[in-house]
Amino acid sequence: MKTYNIYCDESCHLENDKQPAMVLGALWCPTEKVQQIVRTIRQMKENYGLKREFEIKWTKVSPGQLDFYIELVSLFFSEEDLHFRALVIPDKSKLNHSSFNQDHDTWYYKCYFMLLKAIFDPHERYRIYVDIKDTRSAQKLINCMK
């Protein structure tokens, strides 16, 4: 049985953030490969004069860091143990939570389930790292595990 780390993040997930689309993403790899990949990315940051703690975000792409991001994308496509899946909700204004007896928060976690269920293999193990979206997220995740 192999163990995988799954790193999750979201974009434009708030109900009234004036952004039409929402995206949930998951990046995963075998646990035994994490340190090697982290070292490679840290070395890439150093090669491009970026601080070790530089947060890699597409909103931070600038002409000065374009080569770094191109190399990062190349690493992703060349590293066979790195995988990615995204769930895109194109227009949150069309949501009708009352029809499903839910609020936006519950719907958000249902979307995470939709994202992750396609990744899971019942013969493997997973460590899931979800970005904490607000002050109630940690407790909500704990409650989901009960």
Short mmCIF file of C-alpha atoms in Angstrom, two decimals:
data_model
loop_
_atom_site.label_atom_id
_atom_site.label_comp_id
_atom_site.label_asym_id
_atom_site.label_seq_id
_atom_site.Cartn_x
_atom_site.Cartn_y
_atom_site.Cartn_z
CA MET A 1 0.00 0.00 0.00
CA LYS A 2 1.42 3.36 -1.08
CA THR A 3 0.79 6.66 0.72
CA TYR A 4 0.18 9.89 -1.19
CA ASN A 5 0.18 13.49 -0.05
CA ILE A 6 -2.59 15.57 -1.61
CA TYR A 7 -2.21 19.36 -1.42
CA CYS A 8 -5.44 21.28 -2.05
CA ASP A 9 -6.17 24.92 -2.71
CA GLU A 10 -9.06 27.01 -3.93
CA SER A 11 -9.60 30.21 -5.84
CA CYS A 12 -12.57 32.58 -5.64
CA HIS A 13 -14.52 30.33 -3.29
CA LEU A 14 -16.48 32.95 -1.39
CA GLU A 15 -20.15 33.31 -2.21
CA ASN A 16 -20.16 37.09 -2.65
CA ASP A 17 -16.61 37.80 -3.85
CA LYS A 18 -17.86 39.23 -7.18
CA GLN A 19 -15.92 36.56 -9.08
CA PRO A 20 -18.07 34.37 -11.33
CA ALA A 21 -15.88 31.25 -11.37
CA MET A 22 -14.43 29.09 -8.62
CA VAL A 23 -11.64 26.54 -8.93
CA LEU A 24 -10.57 23.83 -6.51
CA GLY A 25 -7.26 22.15 -7.23
CA ALA A 26 -5.36 19.14 -5.91
CA LEU A 27 -1.71 18.34 -6.49
CA TRP A 28 -0.52 14.94 -5.31
CA CYS A 29 2.47 12.67 -5.27
CA PRO A 30 3.77 9.65 -3.36
CA THR A 31 4.89 10.65 0.13
CA GLU A 32 8.39 9.28 -0.45
CA LYS A 33 8.88 11.72 -3.36
CA VAL A 34 7.82 14.89 -1.50
CA GLN A 35 11.24 15.82 -0.11
CA GLN A 36 12.98 15.32 -3.47
CA ILE A 37 10.43 17.52 -5.24
CA VAL A 38 10.59 20.17 -2.51
CA ARG A 39 14.41 20.25 -2.77
CA THR A 40 14.18 20.63 -6.54
CA ILE A 41 11.75 23.55 -6.25
CA ARG A 42 13.87 25.23 -3.56
CA GLN A 43 16.91 24.92 -5.81
CA MET A 44 14.94 26.43 -8.68
CA LYS A 45 13.94 29.37 -6.46
CA GLU A 46 17.57 29.89 -5.49
CA ASN A 47 18.66 29.72 -9.14
CA TYR A 48 16.23 32.54 -9.96
CA GLY A 49 17.13 34.68 -6.95
CA LEU A 50 13.83 34.07 -5.17
CA LYS A 51 13.62 33.71 -1.42
CA ARG A 52 13.15 30.21 -0.06
CA GLU A 53 9.76 31.20 1.42
CA PHE A 54 8.56 32.83 -1.85
CA GLU A 55 4.92 31.75 -2.25
CA ILE A 56 4.32 30.29 -5.69
CA LYS A 57 1.07 31.80 -6.98
CA TRP A 58 -0.04 32.53 -10.52
CA THR A 59 -1.11 36.00 -9.38
CA LYS A 60 2.54 36.71 -8.61
CA VAL A 61 3.79 35.93 -12.11
CA SER A 62 5.66 38.89 -13.51
CA PRO A 63 8.08 39.33 -16.40
CA GLY A 64 10.94 39.06 -13.89
CA GLN A 65 9.78 35.61 -12.72
CA LEU A 66 8.46 34.26 -15.99
CA ASP A 67 11.46 31.97 -16.57
CA PHE A 68 11.04 30.51 -13.07
CA TYR A 69 7.38 29.71 -13.74
CA ILE A 70 8.19 28.19 -17.13
CA GLU A 71 10.76 25.91 -15.49
CA LEU A 72 8.25 25.05 -12.75
CA VAL A 73 5.64 24.01 -15.33
CA SER A 74 8.32 21.98 -17.15
CA LEU A 75 9.17 20.23 -13.86
CA PHE A 76 5.52 19.36 -13.36
CA PHE A 77 5.21 17.78 -16.82
CA SER A 78 8.52 15.94 -16.57
CA GLU A 79 7.98 14.53 -13.06
CA GLU A 80 5.85 11.42 -13.53
CA ASP A 81 5.01 11.23 -9.82
CA LEU A 82 3.31 14.66 -9.76
CA HIS A 83 -0.38 14.74 -10.58
CA PHE A 84 -3.00 17.47 -10.73
CA ARG A 85 -6.78 17.63 -10.84
CA ALA A 86 -9.05 20.66 -10.81
CA LEU A 87 -12.76 21.20 -10.40
CA VAL A 88 -14.02 24.33 -12.15
CA ILE A 89 -17.33 25.95 -11.31
CA PRO A 90 -17.77 28.43 -14.18
CA ASP A 91 -20.56 30.58 -12.74
CA LYS A 92 -21.37 30.69 -9.02
CA SER A 93 -24.27 33.07 -9.66
CA LYS A 94 -26.25 30.13 -11.05
CA LEU A 95 -26.07 28.19 -7.79
CA ASN A 96 -29.37 27.47 -6.09
CA HIS A 97 -28.45 26.20 -2.63
CA SER A 98 -32.02 26.13 -1.32
CA SER A 99 -32.98 23.54 -3.94
CA PHE A 100 -30.45 21.20 -2.35
CA ASN A 101 -31.16 22.13 1.28
CA GLN A 102 -27.63 23.46 1.77
CA ASP A 103 -25.69 26.65 2.35
CA HIS A 104 -22.66 27.84 0.40
CA ASP A 105 -20.29 26.37 2.97
CA THR A 106 -21.79 22.88 2.68
CA TRP A 107 -21.75 23.13 -1.11
CA TYR A 108 -18.05 24.09 -0.96
CA TYR A 109 -17.20 20.88 0.90
CA LYS A 110 -19.32 18.84 -1.50
CA CYS A 111 -17.17 20.28 -4.28
CA TYR A 112 -14.04 19.16 -2.45
CA PHE A 113 -15.53 15.67 -2.27
CA MET A 114 -16.18 15.77 -6.04
CA LEU A 115 -12.59 16.85 -6.62
CA LEU A 116 -11.03 14.18 -4.42
CA LYS A 117 -13.21 11.13 -5.07
CA ALA A 118 -11.74 10.70 -8.57
CA ILE A 119 -8.21 10.62 -7.12
CA PHE A 120 -8.73 7.97 -4.46
CA ASP A 121 -7.82 4.36 -4.93
CA PRO A 122 -9.18 2.18 -2.10
CA HIS A 123 -5.93 0.21 -2.07
CA GLU A 124 -3.81 3.28 -1.28
CA ARG A 125 -3.52 5.73 1.61
CA TYR A 126 -3.79 9.51 1.49
CA ARG A 127 -2.78 12.48 3.57
CA ILE A 128 -4.89 15.44 2.53
CA TYR A 129 -3.76 19.02 3.17
CA VAL A 130 -6.63 21.45 2.64
CA ASP A 131 -6.11 25.20 2.62
CA ILE A 132 -7.97 26.74 5.55
CA LYS A 133 -10.49 29.07 3.92
CA ASP A 134 -11.92 30.80 7.00
CA THR A 135 -12.06 30.65 10.80
CA ARG A 136 -14.58 27.76 10.79
CA SER A 137 -12.83 25.50 8.27
CA ALA A 138 -10.70 23.49 10.68
CA GLN A 139 -13.71 22.54 12.82
CA LYS A 140 -15.82 21.78 9.74
CA LEU A 141 -13.15 19.36 8.46
CA ILE A 142 -12.89 17.69 11.86
CA ASN A 143 -16.67 17.25 11.93
CA CYS A 144 -16.60 15.70 8.43
CA MET A 145 -14.15 13.05 9.63
CA LYS A 146 -16.39 11.87 12.49
#
